[in-house]
Coordinates of C-alpha atoms in Angstrom, one line a residue:
Chain A
M1 CA -38.1 84.6 49.2
T2 CA -36.3 82.3 46.8
M3 CA -32.9 82.4 45.2
I4 CA -32.8 82.9 41.5
E5 CA -29.9 82.8 39.1
I6 CA -30.2 85.8 36.6
L7 CA -28.2 85.9 33.4
Y8 CA -27.6 88.9 31.0
F9 CA -26.5 88.7 27.4
A10 CA -25.2 91.0 24.7
W11 CA -25.6 94.7 25.2
L12 CA -27.7 94.1 28.4
R13 CA -24.7 92.3 29.9
E14 CA -22.5 95.2 29.0
K15 CA -25.0 97.8 30.4
I16 CA -25.4 96.0 33.7
G17 CA -21.7 95.2 33.8
L18 CA -22.3 91.6 34.9
P19 CA -22.8 88.3 33.0
G20 CA -25.1 87.2 35.8
E21 CA -25.9 87.2 39.5
R22 CA -27.8 85.3 42.2
V23 CA -30.6 87.3 43.8
E24 CA -33.0 86.6 46.6
T25 CA -36.5 87.7 45.5
S26 CA -40.1 87.5 46.2
A27 CA -41.2 88.6 42.7
Q28 CA -44.0 86.5 41.4
T29 CA -43.6 87.3 37.7
V30 CA -40.8 88.4 35.3
M31 CA -42.2 91.9 35.3
Q32 CA -42.1 92.1 39.1
L33 CA -38.5 90.9 39.0
I34 CA -37.6 93.7 36.5
Q35 CA -39.3 96.3 38.7
E36 CA -37.4 95.0 41.8
L37 CA -34.0 95.1 40.0
S38 CA -34.8 98.6 38.5
S39 CA -35.6 100.0 42.0
R40 CA -32.4 98.7 43.3
D41 CA -30.0 100.8 41.1
D42 CA -30.2 103.2 38.2
V43 CA -28.0 100.9 36.2
Y44 CA -30.8 98.4 36.1
A45 CA -33.5 101.0 35.7
L46 CA -31.7 102.2 32.5
A47 CA -30.9 98.8 31.2
F48 CA -34.6 97.7 31.6
A49 CA -36.1 101.1 30.6
D50 CA -37.6 99.6 27.4
P51 CA -38.7 96.0 28.2
G52 CA -40.3 95.8 24.8
S53 CA -36.7 95.7 23.3
L54 CA -35.8 92.7 25.5
R55 CA -36.6 89.0 25.6
V56 CA -36.7 86.6 28.6
A57 CA -36.0 82.9 29.0
L58 CA -37.1 80.9 32.1
D59 CA -34.9 77.8 32.7
Q60 CA -33.7 78.1 29.1
E61 CA -37.1 78.4 27.5
L62 CA -38.4 81.6 25.9
A63 CA -41.2 83.1 28.1
E64 CA -43.3 86.2 28.5
F65 CA -42.9 89.1 30.9
T66 CA -46.2 88.1 32.5
S67 CA -44.9 84.5 33.1
P68 CA -44.9 83.3 36.7
L69 CA -41.5 82.7 38.4
S70 CA -42.7 79.9 40.7
G71 CA -40.3 77.0 40.5
V72 CA -38.0 78.8 38.2
R73 CA -34.2 78.6 38.9
E74 CA -32.7 80.5 36.0
V75 CA -33.9 83.7 34.4
A76 CA -32.1 85.1 31.4
F77 CA -32.6 88.5 29.9
F78 CA -31.3 89.5 26.5
P79 CA -32.0 91.5 23.3
P80 CA -33.7 90.0 20.3
M81 CA -31.5 87.2 19.0
T82 CA -29.4 87.6 15.9
G83 CA -28.2 84.1 15.0
G84 CA -27.8 82.6 11.6
Chain B
M1 CA -24.3 66.3 20.9
F2 CA -27.7 67.5 22.2
A3 CA -29.7 65.5 19.6
A4 CA -31.9 62.8 20.9
D5 CA -33.3 62.2 17.4
S6 CA -30.8 60.3 15.3
R7 CA -32.0 62.2 12.2
L8 CA -30.5 65.4 13.7
T9 CA -26.8 66.4 13.6
L10 CA -26.2 69.4 15.8
Q11 CA -22.8 71.0 16.5
I12 CA -22.3 74.3 18.4
Q13 CA -18.6 75.1 18.3
Q14 CA -16.0 77.8 18.2
A15 CA -13.8 76.0 15.7
A16 CA -14.0 76.5 12.0
F17 CA -15.5 73.6 9.9
D18 CA -15.4 72.5 6.3
P19 CA -18.8 73.1 4.6
G20 CA -18.0 70.8 1.6
A21 CA -16.8 67.9 3.7
T22 CA -19.9 68.4 5.9
L23 CA -22.2 68.3 2.9
N24 CA -20.6 65.1 1.6
A25 CA -20.8 63.4 5.0
F26 CA -24.4 64.5 5.5
Q27 CA -25.4 63.2 2.0
A28 CA -23.6 59.9 2.7
A29 CA -25.3 59.5 6.0
H30 CA -28.8 59.7 4.5
P31 CA -28.9 57.3 1.6
G32 CA -32.2 56.9 -0.3
V33 CA -33.2 60.5 -0.3
G34 CA -33.6 62.4 -3.6
A35 CA -32.8 65.9 -2.4
V36 CA -30.3 67.7 -0.2
V37 CA -30.4 71.4 0.4
S38 CA -27.6 73.3 2.3
F39 CA -27.2 76.8 3.5
T40 CA -24.0 78.4 4.6
G41 CA -23.9 81.8 6.3
I42 CA -20.6 83.7 5.8
V43 CA -19.3 86.8 7.6
R44 CA -19.6 89.7 5.1
D45 CA -17.0 92.5 5.1
E46 CA -19.7 95.1 4.6
G47 CA -17.7 97.0 2.0
A48 CA -14.4 96.4 3.8
T49 CA -15.6 98.2 7.0
L50 CA -16.1 95.2 9.2
T51 CA -12.9 93.8 10.8
A52 CA -14.5 91.0 12.9
L53 CA -17.7 89.6 14.2
E54 CA -18.1 88.3 17.7
I55 CA -20.8 85.9 18.4
E56 CA -22.1 85.4 22.0
H57 CA -24.5 82.6 22.9
Y58 CA -26.4 81.3 25.9
A59 CA -24.7 77.9 26.0
A60 CA -27.2 76.1 28.3
M61 CA -30.1 77.1 26.0
T62 CA -28.5 76.9 22.5
G63 CA -28.6 73.1 22.1
P64 CA -32.2 72.6 23.4
A65 CA -33.5 75.6 21.4
I66 CA -32.0 74.5 18.1
S67 CA -33.0 70.8 18.8
A68 CA -36.6 71.9 19.3
I69 CA -36.6 73.9 16.0
A70 CA -35.0 71.1 14.1
E71 CA -37.4 68.5 15.5
Q72 CA -40.3 70.6 14.2
A73 CA -38.7 70.7 10.7
I74 CA -38.0 67.0 10.7
G75 CA -41.6 66.2 11.6
R76 CA -43.3 68.7 9.4
W77 CA -41.4 67.8 6.2
Q78 CA -40.7 64.2 7.1
L79 CA -37.0 64.7 6.7
A80 CA -34.6 61.8 6.5
G81 CA -32.0 64.1 8.2
A82 CA -31.3 67.6 9.3
L83 CA -28.0 69.2 10.2
V84 CA -27.2 72.5 12.1
I85 CA -23.7 73.7 12.8
H86 CA -23.4 77.1 14.4
R87 CA -20.1 78.8 15.6
Y88 CA -19.6 81.3 18.3
G89 CA -16.6 83.5 19.3
R90 CA -14.6 85.8 17.1
L91 CA -14.9 85.4 13.3
L92 CA -13.2 87.2 10.4
P93 CA -14.8 88.4 7.2
G94 CA -15.2 85.5 4.8
E95 CA -15.4 82.9 7.5
T96 CA -18.3 80.5 7.6
I97 CA -20.6 81.2 10.6
M98 CA -23.0 78.4 10.3
M99 CA -24.5 75.8 8.1
V100 CA -27.9 74.1 7.8
A101 CA -28.6 71.0 5.6
T102 CA -31.7 69.0 5.1
A103 CA -32.3 65.7 3.3
A104 CA -35.8 64.8 1.9
K105 CA -37.4 62.6 -0.7
H106 CA -38.3 65.5 -2.9
R107 CA -36.9 69.0 -3.5
A108 CA -39.9 70.9 -2.1
G109 CA -39.5 69.5 1.4
A110 CA -35.7 69.9 1.4
F111 CA -36.0 73.6 0.3
A112 CA -38.9 74.5 2.6
S113 CA -37.3 72.9 5.7
A114 CA -33.9 74.5 5.2
D115 CA -35.6 77.9 4.7
F116 CA -37.7 77.3 7.8
L117 CA -34.7 76.3 9.9
M118 CA -32.8 79.5 8.9
D119 CA -35.8 81.7 9.7
Y120 CA -36.1 80.2 13.2
L121 CA -32.4 80.0 13.9
K122 CA -32.2 83.7 13.0
S123 CA -34.7 84.8 15.6
R124 CA -35.2 82.0 18.1
A125 CA -31.7 80.5 18.7
P126 CA -29.9 82.4 21.5
F127 CA -27.0 84.0 19.5
W128 CA -26.0 87.7 19.4
K129 CA -23.6 89.3 17.0
K130 CA -21.3 92.2 17.7
A131 CA -19.7 93.9 14.7
F132 CA -16.2 95.3 15.0
S133 CA -14.9 98.1 12.7
A134 CA -12.1 100.6 12.7
G135 CA -14.6 103.0 14.3
G136 CA -15.5 100.7 17.2
S137 CA -18.0 98.0 17.9
E138 CA -21.8 97.7 17.7
W139 CA -24.3 95.0 18.6
V140 CA -26.1 93.9 15.4
S141 CA -29.8 94.6 15.9
A142 CA -32.5 92.2 15.0
K143 CA -34.4 93.1 11.8
A144 CA -38.2 93.5 11.8
E145 CA -38.2 91.5 8.5
D146 CA -36.6 88.5 10.3
E147 CA -39.3 88.5 12.9
A148 CA -41.9 88.9 10.1
A149 CA -40.4 86.0 8.2
L150 CA -41.5 83.6 10.9
H151 CA -45.2 84.2 10.0
R152 CA -44.6 82.6 6.6
W153 CA -44.6 79.2 8.4
S154 CA -47.7 79.5 10.6
D155 CA -50.4 78.8 8.1
L156 CA -48.8 76.2 5.8
P157 CA -49.4 72.4 6.1
Chain C
M1 CA -18.5 76.3 -20.8
F2 CA -21.6 77.9 -22.3
A3 CA -21.6 80.8 -19.9
A4 CA -21.0 84.3 -21.2
D5 CA -21.7 85.8 -17.8
S6 CA -18.8 85.3 -15.5
R7 CA -21.1 84.9 -12.5
L8 CA -22.4 81.6 -14.0
T9 CA -20.6 78.3 -13.7
L10 CA -22.3 75.7 -15.9
Q11 CA -21.2 72.1 -16.5
I12 CA -23.1 69.5 -18.4
Q13 CA -21.3 66.2 -18.2
Q14 CA -21.5 62.5 -18.0
A15 CA -18.8 62.1 -15.3
A16 CA -19.5 62.1 -11.6
F17 CA -18.6 65.1 -9.5
D18 CA -17.9 65.9 -5.9
P19 CA -20.7 68.1 -4.4
G20 CA -18.7 69.1 -1.3
A21 CA -15.6 70.1 -3.3
T22 CA -17.9 72.0 -5.7
L23 CA -19.6 73.8 -2.8
N24 CA -16.2 74.9 -1.3
A25 CA -14.9 76.0 -4.7
F26 CA -18.1 78.0 -5.4
Q27 CA -18.0 79.7 -2.0
A28 CA -14.3 80.6 -2.4
A29 CA -15.0 82.0 -5.9
H30 CA -17.6 84.4 -4.5
P31 CA -16.0 86.3 -1.6
G32 CA -18.1 89.0 0.1
V33 CA -21.4 87.3 0.0
G34 CA -23.3 86.4 3.2
A35 CA -25.3 83.4 2.0
V36 CA -24.7 80.3 -0.2
V37 CA -27.5 77.8 -0.9
S38 CA -26.9 74.5 -2.6
F39 CA -29.2 71.8 -3.9
T40 CA -28.1 68.3 -4.9
G41 CA -30.4 65.9 -6.7
I42 CA -29.7 62.2 -6.0
V43 CA -31.0 59.0 -7.8
R44 CA -33.5 57.4 -5.4
D45 CA -33.8 53.6 -5.4
E46 CA -37.6 53.8 -5.1
G47 CA -37.8 51.1 -2.5
A48 CA -35.0 49.1 -4.0
T49 CA -36.9 48.6 -7.3
L50 CA -34.9 51.0 -9.4
T51 CA -31.7 49.6 -10.8
A52 CA -30.5 52.5 -12.9
L53 CA -31.6 55.9 -14.4
E54 CA -30.7 56.9 -17.9
I55 CA -30.7 60.6 -18.7
E56 CA -30.9 61.7 -22.3
H57 CA -30.5 65.3 -23.3
Y58 CA -30.6 67.6 -26.3
A59 CA -27.0 68.6 -26.3
A60 CA -27.2 71.6 -28.6
M61 CA -30.0 73.1 -26.6
T62 CA -29.1 72.2 -23.0
G63 CA -26.3 74.8 -22.5
P64 CA -28.3 77.8 -23.9
A65 CA -31.5 76.8 -22.2
I66 CA -29.8 76.5 -18.7
S67 CA -27.8 79.7 -19.3
A68 CA -31.0 81.6 -20.1
I69 CA -32.7 80.3 -16.9
A70 CA -29.6 81.1 -14.8
E71 CA -29.2 84.6 -16.2
Q72 CA -32.8 85.3 -15.1
A73 CA -32.0 84.2 -11.6
I74 CA -28.8 86.2 -11.4
G75 CA -30.6 89.3 -12.6
R76 CA -33.7 88.9 -10.5
W77 CA -31.9 88.2 -7.2
Q78 CA -28.7 90.1 -7.9
L79 CA -26.7 87.0 -7.3
A80 CA -22.9 87.2 -7.0
G81 CA -22.8 83.8 -8.5
A82 CA -24.8 80.8 -9.7
L83 CA -23.7 77.3 -10.5
V84 CA -25.4 74.5 -12.3
I85 CA -24.0 71.0 -12.9
H86 CA -26.2 68.4 -14.6
R87 CA -25.2 64.9 -15.6
Y88 CA -26.5 62.7 -18.4
G89 CA -26.0 59.1 -19.3
R90 CA -26.5 56.1 -17.0
L91 CA -26.6 56.7 -13.2
L92 CA -27.1 54.2 -10.3
P93 CA -29.2 54.7 -7.2
G94 CA -27.4 57.0 -4.7
E95 CA -25.4 58.9 -7.4
T96 CA -25.7 62.6 -7.6
I97 CA -27.5 63.7 -10.7
M98 CA -27.1 67.4 -10.5
M99 CA -26.3 70.4 -8.3
V100 CA -27.3 74.0 -8.1
A101 CA -25.7 76.6 -6.0
T102 CA -26.4 80.3 -5.5
A103 CA -24.4 83.1 -3.7
A104 CA -26.2 86.2 -2.6
K105 CA -25.8 89.0 0.0
H106 CA -28.7 87.7 2.1
R107 CA -30.4 84.4 2.7
A108 CA -33.7 85.2 1.1
G109 CA -32.2 85.8 -2.3
A110 CA -30.0 82.7 -2.1
F111 CA -32.9 80.5 -1.2
A112 CA -35.4 81.9 -3.6
S113 CA -33.0 81.8 -6.6
A114 CA -31.9 78.2 -5.9
D115 CA -35.5 77.1 -5.6
F116 CA -36.4 79.0 -8.9
L117 CA -33.5 77.4 -10.7
M118 CA -34.6 73.9 -9.7
D119 CA -38.2 74.6 -10.7
Y120 CA -37.1 75.8 -14.2
L121 CA -34.4 73.1 -14.7
K122 CA -37.0 70.5 -13.9
S123 CA -39.5 71.6 -16.6
R124 CA -37.5 73.7 -19.1
A125 CA -34.1 72.2 -19.5
P126 CA -34.1 69.5 -22.2
F127 CA -33.4 66.4 -20.1
W128 CA -35.4 63.2 -20.0
K129 CA -35.1 60.4 -17.5
K130 CA -35.7 56.7 -18.2
A131 CA -36.0 54.4 -15.1
F132 CA -34.7 50.8 -15.3
S133 CA -36.0 48.1 -12.9
A134 CA -36.0 44.3 -12.8
G135 CA -39.3 44.5 -14.7
G136 CA -38.1 46.6 -17.6
S137 CA -37.8 50.3 -18.3
E138 CA -40.1 53.3 -18.4
W139 CA -39.7 57.0 -19.3
V140 CA -40.3 59.1 -16.2
S141 CA -43.3 61.3 -16.9
A142 CA -43.5 65.0 -16.1
K143 CA -45.6 65.8 -13.1
A144 CA -48.4 68.4 -13.2
E145 CA -47.1 69.8 -10.0
D146 CA -43.7 70.5 -11.6
E147 CA -45.4 72.6 -14.3
A148 CA -47.6 74.3 -11.7
A149 CA -44.5 75.1 -9.6
L150 CA -43.4 77.5 -12.3
H151 CA -46.3 79.8 -11.7
R152 CA -45.0 80.5 -8.2
W153 CA -42.4 82.8 -9.9
S154 CA -44.6 84.8 -12.2
D155 CA -46.0 87.4 -9.9
L156 CA -43.2 88.0 -7.4
P157 CA -40.9 91.0 -7.6
Chain D
M1 CA -39.7 73.4 -50.3
T2 CA -36.9 73.7 -47.8
M3 CA -34.7 71.2 -46.0
I4 CA -35.2 70.9 -42.3
E5 CA -33.4 68.8 -39.7
I6 CA -35.9 67.1 -37.4
L7 CA -34.8 65.6 -34.0
Y8 CA -36.7 63.2 -31.7
F9 CA -36.0 62.6 -28.1
A10 CA -37.0 60.2 -25.3
W11 CA -40.1 58.0 -26.0
L12 CA -40.8 59.9 -29.2
R13 CA -37.4 58.9 -30.5
E14 CA -38.1 55.3 -29.6
K15 CA -41.6 55.3 -31.1
I16 CA -40.4 56.7 -34.4
G17 CA -37.3 54.6 -34.3
L18 CA -34.9 57.4 -35.3
P19 CA -33.0 60.1 -33.4
G20 CA -33.6 62.5 -36.3
E21 CA -33.8 62.9 -40.0
R22 CA -33.6 65.5 -42.8
V23 CA -36.9 66.2 -44.6
E24 CA -37.9 68.4 -47.5
T25 CA -41.1 70.2 -46.6
S26 CA -43.3 73.1 -47.6
A27 CA -45.0 73.2 -44.1
Q28 CA -45.5 76.8 -42.9
T29 CA -46.0 75.9 -39.2
V30 CA -45.0 73.2 -36.7
M31 CA -48.6 71.8 -36.9
Q32 CA -48.4 71.5 -40.6
L33 CA -45.1 69.7 -40.3
I34 CA -46.7 67.2 -37.8
Q35 CA -49.6 66.7 -40.3
E36 CA -47.2 66.1 -43.1
L37 CA -45.2 63.5 -41.2
S38 CA -48.3 61.8 -39.8
S39 CA -49.7 61.4 -43.3
R40 CA -46.5 59.8 -44.5
D41 CA -46.6 56.8 -42.2
D42 CA -48.6 55.3 -39.4
V43 CA -45.5 55.3 -37.2
Y44 CA -45.6 59.1 -37.2
A45 CA -49.4 59.3 -37.0
L46 CA -49.2 57.2 -33.8
A47 CA -46.3 59.0 -32.3
F48 CA -47.9 62.4 -32.9
A49 CA -51.4 61.3 -32.1
D50 CA -51.6 63.5 -29.0
P51 CA -49.6 66.7 -29.7
G52 CA -50.7 68.1 -26.3
S53 CA -48.3 65.6 -24.7
L54 CA -45.4 66.8 -26.8
R55 CA -43.1 69.9 -26.8
V56 CA -41.3 71.5 -29.7
A57 CA -38.1 73.5 -30.1
L58 CA -37.2 75.5 -33.1
D59 CA -33.4 76.1 -33.5
Q60 CA -33.0 75.0 -29.9
E61 CA -35.6 77.3 -28.4
L62 CA -39.0 76.2 -27.1
A63 CA -41.8 77.2 -29.4
E64 CA -45.5 76.6 -30.0
F65 CA -47.2 74.3 -32.5
T66 CA -48.6 77.4 -34.2
S67 CA -45.0 78.9 -34.6
P68 CA -44.0 79.6 -38.2
L69 CA -41.1 77.5 -39.7
S70 CA -39.7 80.2 -42.0
G71 CA -35.9 80.4 -41.6
V72 CA -35.9 77.5 -39.1
R73 CA -33.2 74.9 -39.7
E74 CA -33.7 72.5 -36.8
V75 CA -37.0 71.3 -35.4
A76 CA -36.9 69.1 -32.2
F77 CA -39.9 67.2 -30.9
F78 CA -40.0 65.7 -27.4
P79 CA -42.1 64.8 -24.4
P80 CA -42.3 67.3 -21.4
M81 CA -38.8 67.5 -19.9
T82 CA -37.9 65.8 -16.7
G83 CA -34.6 67.3 -15.6
G84 CA -33.4 68.1 -12.2

């Protein structure tokens, strides 16, 4: 079990109702972390219902849902970016 | 502020800025080039329906992400300089959201690199826009065409 | 001055101008757009060999020729506005020769139209450059790539 | 025979030694006008030796060497343009 800082942005932040939280997890990949969160509460299950509509960054770098979490301290979830 | 490369000027800020003064300062900072291209993005009023735009960003990631994109442009088109200013927070219609500028020897490199920077900032820099209107608010969704635009840059020199 | 279309600002002049002030005035003159692209062309010193550039033009043709090119761009990309300033006479290294700006709803139209305007001004507006150096003077010759660049625009929508 | 204003620009102006001149001509096309000028003096023959390196405008509009001159008041000859 390791402590990970999780951040949420845009409508994901609003759906979950938190800008972020610290969680203790044994998830090995991003997908496992999503499953863990989703099994915890319906709010997460709904927010993460369509992972294809989300993006993830590990320690401030874009990553994949299959990416491993070992050594990662900050996981950020957010919708596709709309800068510019 | 995040820029290790002296050719890159990068500002991520809430405050308004002056595009014209920025363009002149950028041009003066890169003597010897033949071509400077600038892009400014402005909040549209969408037929007077939009009252404000709120821009959220992932502060710890924004600087590094934009730096990485700009370094690519500087290397690929051998730019003498590149500039990115992007605002966050609440903006009103008509306000300038962001600006990109590139300085190169010839016009082809200046145009291509500014176009490239915009395509990548649009889909790869961690900003999210929420549009406010009389009827309420709505997160602006990413366009498939913005993601598709990135492919323009994959098979060019 | 030659522009019948109110969306076009056209200046052909010997005097220097301020690109930043021009950009700000252009942006202010076209409210409601989301994207403004500018290009400024600057006299390069060519490794400190060039001492001056002299630009000759065919005064009676310059205005109509640029207007015709700009009208094409305005129609093709549905621009809210287009601006062309081009200087003639004697210019020193570092001086701004000319500027193009376009205002459009989205970035794609603003970029493409400014790029198009530059390609056409380069090869279809009646200007000729003479480069002066310590060793003498020489007319700048047109590049095959500039003529080739025009073909980019023939089969696009 | 009609009177036509002829203009020369850039190195063509320098080679011919004049910015322009009025000529009386019966040339029907631009090419015929070039031939007429070239036969008048070696200066013109040399300047117009390679018409492919030149451009022509009739009454301030780009034209072809085969373009007819009927009704035309101003003919301008010049090298390829180098604006921008």
